[in-house]
């Protein structure tokens, strides 16, 4: 009888940590259909909903990050960390995993620390071009570190690094064949170009403000808009729903919305960048300046350096956005060049490649 392998996967806080974790779980299930997979997340974060929706059990840790100013949360941090380490140790001891995989986020720190302490092989998956503090701390104990960008030797031991790319949803691999289905699904006008605006799962205040200000000008160029404003902002922006403008809190069918888009405006979270390379769309990246180590700007810059996207910093939006967007829509040669170059940077086999790094660690 085949051995039933057991895996714990930890990652969360944002969709950028959760969706890669779920993609890895799905690939492990495809290779080991009998595998027993448990997720561990932060008890008050979105993974507690998203993971069960994907069909996996999850346990929560009482953990959160340090704030940049003195707050009650910071005073509680040592207690939260201690409780999380104790609970993580209990989870590892009782579940007895064959391997533990961390995709970043607060919960993966205590979990992978305790797994390493108990001698369980650990794998770190780093999505960004500038690693988060949790993954940097875990690197010394990890057996393998799967990365999506080159030149991370200054952060991680070189002999542990494997360049795999970021896991993405498998339904994104065939978006080129779904254009007509996408136009029908979103009830789009086939005679207009489509702008897709993405602000991440929670939304991006500055991008929402920008699109609201520029909306009339965009529509005047015979462009229709699908605007994912995020669940935090839907009540503020749904008033802009009209003919040729669809304002959505969340988009379930990302494969179809990518297929429909001619140009994309997006934040530069690691998962978004990886997905946009896979689907090969011309993109204007507007990185969030409010993330650790400004890693979104670094993610976007790595794409721009290969002439595969346009980057506008938030401080330059007033001066540059409307001009660059109009130029891009009017320049089909540039659209094609950016799309072709970004597709060259895609790593469509990332999820399989990551799982292939986990398999040799199984006893």
Coordinates of N, CA and C in Angstrom, one line a residue, residues 160-267:
X160 N 21.1 26.8 -1.6 CA 19.7 26.4 -1.3 C 18.7 27.0 -2.3
X161 N 19.1 28.0 -3.1 CA 18.2 28.7 -4.0 C 17.9 27.9 -5.3
X162 N 16.7 27.8 -5.6 CA 16.2 27.3 -6.9 C 15.3 28.3 -7.6
X163 N 15.6 28.7 -8.8 CA 14.8 29.6 -9.5 C 13.6 28.9 -10.2
X164 N 12.4 29.0 -9.6 CA 11.3 28.3 -10.1 C 10.2 29.2 -10.7
X165 N 10.2 30.4 -10.2 CA 9.0 31.3 -10.5 C 7.9 31.1 -9.5
X166 N 6.9 31.9 -9.6 CA 5.8 31.9 -8.7 C 4.6 31.0 -9.2
X167 N 4.0 30.2 -8.2 CA 2.9 29.4 -8.6 C 1.7 30.3 -9.1
X168 N 1.1 29.9 -10.2 CA -0.1 30.6 -10.7 C -1.2 29.7 -11.0
X169 N -2.4 30.2 -11.0 CA -3.6 29.4 -11.3 C -3.4 28.8 -12.7
X170 N -3.7 27.5 -12.8 CA -3.5 26.8 -14.1 C -4.4 27.2 -15.2
X171 N -5.6 27.8 -14.8 CA -6.5 28.3 -15.8 C -6.0 29.5 -16.6
X172 N -4.9 30.1 -16.1 CA -4.4 31.3 -16.8 C -3.5 30.9 -18.0
X173 N -3.1 29.6 -18.1 CA -2.2 29.2 -19.1 C -2.8 29.3 -20.5
X174 N -4.1 29.3 -20.6 CA -4.8 29.2 -21.9 C -5.7 30.4 -22.2
X175 N -5.4 31.6 -21.6 CA -6.3 32.7 -21.8 C -6.3 33.2 -23.3
X176 N -5.3 33.0 -24.0 CA -5.3 33.4 -25.4 C -6.4 32.8 -26.2
X177 N -6.9 31.7 -25.8 CA -8.0 31.0 -26.5 C -9.4 31.4 -26.0
X178 N -9.5 32.3 -25.0 CA -10.7 32.6 -24.4 C -11.3 34.0 -24.6
X179 N -10.8 34.7 -25.6 CA -11.2 36.1 -25.8 C -12.7 36.2 -26.1
X180 N -13.3 35.4 -27.0 CA -14.7 35.6 -27.3 C -15.6 35.2 -26.1
X181 N -15.2 34.1 -25.4 CA -15.9 33.7 -24.2 C -15.8 34.8 -23.1
X182 N -14.7 35.5 -23.0 CA -14.5 36.6 -22.0 C -15.3 37.8 -22.4
X183 N -15.4 38.2 -23.7 CA -16.2 39.3 -24.1 C -17.6 39.1 -23.8
X184 N -18.1 37.8 -24.0 CA -19.5 37.5 -23.7 C -19.7 37.5 -22.2
X185 N -18.8 36.9 -21.5 CA -19.0 36.8 -20.0 C -19.2 38.1 -19.4
X186 N -18.4 39.1 -19.8 CA -18.4 40.4 -19.2 C -19.3 41.4 -19.9
X187 N -20.0 40.8 -21.0 CA -20.9 41.7 -21.8 C -20.2 42.9 -22.3
X188 N -19.1 42.7 -22.9 CA -18.3 43.8 -23.4 C -18.6 44.1 -24.9
X189 N -18.3 45.4 -25.3 CA -18.5 45.8 -26.7 C -17.3 45.4 -27.5
X190 N -17.5 44.6 -28.5 CA -16.4 44.0 -29.3 C -15.7 45.1 -30.1
X191 N -16.3 46.3 -30.2 CA -15.7 47.4 -31.0 C -14.9 48.3 -30.2
X192 N -14.8 48.1 -28.9 CA -14.0 48.9 -28.0 C -12.8 48.2 -27.4
X193 N -11.8 48.9 -27.1 CA -10.6 48.3 -26.4 C -11.0 48.3 -24.9
X194 N -10.4 47.3 -24.2 CA -10.8 47.1 -22.8 C -9.6 47.4 -21.9
X195 N -9.8 48.3 -20.9 CA -8.8 48.5 -19.8 C -9.2 47.8 -18.6
X196 N -8.3 47.0 -18.1 CA -8.5 46.3 -16.8 C -7.7 47.0 -15.7
X197 N -8.3 47.3 -14.6 CA -7.7 48.0 -13.5 C -7.7 47.0 -12.3
X198 N -6.5 46.7 -11.7 CA -6.4 45.8 -10.6 C -5.7 46.4 -9.4
X199 N -6.3 46.4 -8.3 CA -5.7 47.0 -7.1 C -5.4 46.0 -6.0
X200 N -5.4 44.7 -6.4 CA -5.2 43.6 -5.3 C -6.5 43.3 -4.7
X201 N -6.5 42.2 -3.9 CA -7.7 41.6 -3.3 C -8.4 42.6 -2.4
X202 N -7.7 43.5 -1.7 CA -8.3 44.4 -0.8 C -8.6 45.7 -1.5
X203 N -7.9 46.0 -2.5 CA -8.1 47.3 -3.3 C -6.9 48.2 -3.0
X204 N -6.8 49.2 -3.8 CA -5.7 50.2 -3.7 C -6.3 51.6 -3.8
X205 N -6.2 52.3 -2.7 CA -6.9 53.6 -2.6 C -6.4 54.6 -3.7
X206 N -5.1 54.7 -3.8 CA -4.5 55.7 -4.8 C -4.9 55.3 -6.2
X207 N -4.9 54.1 -6.6 CA -5.3 53.7 -7.9 C -6.8 54.0 -8.1
X208 N -7.6 53.7 -7.1 CA -9.0 54.1 -7.2 C -9.3 55.6 -7.4
X209 N -8.6 56.4 -6.7 CA -8.7 57.8 -6.8 C -8.3 58.3 -8.2
X210 N -7.2 57.7 -8.7 CA -6.7 58.0 -10.0 C -7.7 57.7 -11.1
X211 N -8.3 56.5 -11.1 CA -9.2 56.0 -12.1 C -10.5 56.9 -12.0
X212 N -10.9 57.2 -10.8 CA -12.1 58.1 -10.7 C -11.9 59.4 -11.4
X213 N -10.7 60.0 -11.2 CA -10.3 61.3 -11.7 C -10.2 61.2 -13.3
X214 N -9.7 60.1 -13.8 CA -9.4 60.0 -15.2 C -10.5 59.3 -16.0
X215 N -11.6 58.9 -15.3 CA -12.6 58.1 -16.0 C -13.2 58.7 -17.3
X216 N -13.6 59.9 -17.2 CA -14.2 60.6 -18.3 C -13.3 60.6 -19.5
X217 N -12.0 61.0 -19.2 CA -11.0 61.0 -20.3 C -10.7 59.7 -20.9
X218 N -10.8 58.6 -20.1 CA -10.5 57.3 -20.6 C -11.7 56.8 -21.5
X219 N -12.9 57.1 -21.1 CA -14.1 56.7 -21.8 C -14.2 57.5 -23.1
X220 N -13.7 58.7 -23.1 CA -13.7 59.5 -24.4 C -12.8 59.0 -25.5
X221 N -11.9 58.1 -25.1 CA -11.0 57.5 -26.1 C -11.6 56.1 -26.6
X222 N -12.9 55.9 -26.4 CA -13.5 54.7 -26.9 C -13.0 53.5 -26.3
X223 N -12.7 53.6 -24.9 CA -12.2 52.5 -24.1 C -13.3 52.1 -23.1
X224 N -13.5 50.8 -22.9 CA -14.3 50.4 -21.8 C -13.5 49.9 -20.6
X225 N -14.0 49.9 -19.4 CA -13.2 49.7 -18.2 C -13.8 48.6 -17.3
X226 N -13.0 47.6 -16.9 CA -13.3 46.7 -15.8 C -12.4 47.1 -14.7
X227 N -13.0 47.5 -13.6 CA -12.3 48.2 -12.5 C -12.5 47.4 -11.2
X228 N -11.5 46.7 -10.8 CA -11.6 45.9 -9.6 C -11.1 46.8 -8.5
X229 N -12.0 47.4 -7.7 CA -11.6 48.4 -6.7 C -11.3 47.9 -5.4
X230 N -11.7 46.6 -5.1 CA -11.4 45.9 -3.9 C -12.5 46.0 -2.9
X231 N -12.6 45.1 -2.0 CA -13.8 45.0 -1.1 C -13.8 46.2 -0.1
X232 N -12.6 46.8 0.2 CA -12.6 47.9 1.2 C -13.2 49.1 0.6
X233 N -13.3 49.2 -0.8 CA -13.7 50.5 -1.5 C -14.9 50.4 -2.3
X234 N -15.6 49.2 -2.4 CA -16.7 49.0 -3.3 C -17.8 50.0 -3.0
X235 N -18.1 50.3 -1.7 CA -19.2 51.2 -1.4 C -18.9 52.7 -1.9
X236 N -17.6 53.0 -2.0 CA -17.2 54.3 -2.4 C -17.3 54.5 -4.0
X237 N -17.0 53.4 -4.7 CA -16.8 53.5 -6.1 C -17.9 52.8 -7.0
X238 N -18.8 52.1 -6.4 CA -19.8 51.4 -7.3 C -20.7 52.4 -8.0
X239 N -20.8 53.6 -7.5 CA -21.6 54.6 -8.1 C -21.1 54.9 -9.6
X240 N -19.9 54.5 -9.9 CA -19.4 54.7 -11.3 C -19.8 53.6 -12.3
X241 N -20.5 52.6 -11.8 CA -21.0 51.6 -12.7 C -21.9 52.2 -13.7
X242 N -21.7 52.0 -15.0 CA -22.4 52.6 -16.1 C -22.1 51.8 -17.3
X243 N -22.7 52.2 -18.4 CA -22.4 51.6 -19.7 C -20.9 51.8 -19.9
X244 N -20.2 50.7 -20.2 CA -18.7 50.8 -20.5 C -17.8 50.9 -19.3
X245 N -18.4 50.8 -18.1 CA -17.6 50.8 -16.8 C -18.3 49.7 -15.9
X246 N -17.5 48.7 -15.5 CA -17.9 47.7 -14.5 C -17.0 47.8 -13.3
X247 N -17.6 48.2 -12.2 CA -16.8 48.4 -10.9 C -17.1 47.1 -10.1
X248 N -16.1 46.4 -9.7 CA -16.2 45.1 -9.0 C -15.4 45.1 -7.8
X249 N -15.9 44.5 -6.7 CA -15.1 44.3 -5.5 C -14.0 43.3 -5.7
X250 N -14.4 42.2 -6.4 CA -13.5 41.0 -6.5 C -13.9 40.3 -7.9
X251 N -12.9 39.7 -8.5 CA -13.2 39.1 -9.8 C -12.9 37.6 -9.6
X252 N -13.9 36.8 -9.8 CA -13.8 35.3 -9.6 C -13.0 34.7 -10.8
X253 N -13.5 35.1 -12.0 CA -12.9 34.5 -13.3 C -11.7 35.3 -13.8
X254 N -10.6 35.2 -13.1 CA -9.4 36.0 -13.5 C -9.0 35.6 -14.9
X255 N -9.1 34.3 -15.3 CA -8.7 33.8 -16.6 C -9.5 34.6 -17.7
X256 N -10.8 34.8 -17.5 CA -11.6 35.5 -18.5 C -11.3 37.0 -18.5
X257 N -11.1 37.6 -17.3 CA -10.9 39.1 -17.3 C -9.5 39.4 -18.0
X258 N -8.5 38.5 -17.8 CA -7.2 38.7 -18.5 C -7.4 38.5 -20.0
X259 N -8.2 37.6 -20.4 CA -8.5 37.3 -21.8 C -9.1 38.5 -22.4
X260 N -10.0 39.2 -21.7 CA -10.8 40.3 -22.2 C -9.9 41.6 -22.4
X261 N -8.9 41.7 -21.5 CA -8.1 43.0 -21.4 C -7.2 43.2 -22.6
X262 N -7.2 44.5 -23.0 CA -6.2 44.9 -24.0 C -5.0 45.5 -23.3
X263 N -5.2 46.3 -22.2 CA -4.2 46.9 -21.4 C -4.6 46.8 -20.0
X264 N -3.6 46.6 -19.1 CA -3.8 46.4 -17.7 C -3.1 47.5 -16.9
X265 N -3.8 48.0 -15.9 CA -3.2 48.9 -14.9 C -3.2 48.1 -13.6
X266 N -2.1 47.9 -12.9 CA -2.0 47.0 -11.8 C -1.0 47.4 -10.7
X267 N -1.3 47.1 -9.5 CA -0.2 47.0 -8.4 C 0.8 46.0 -8.9

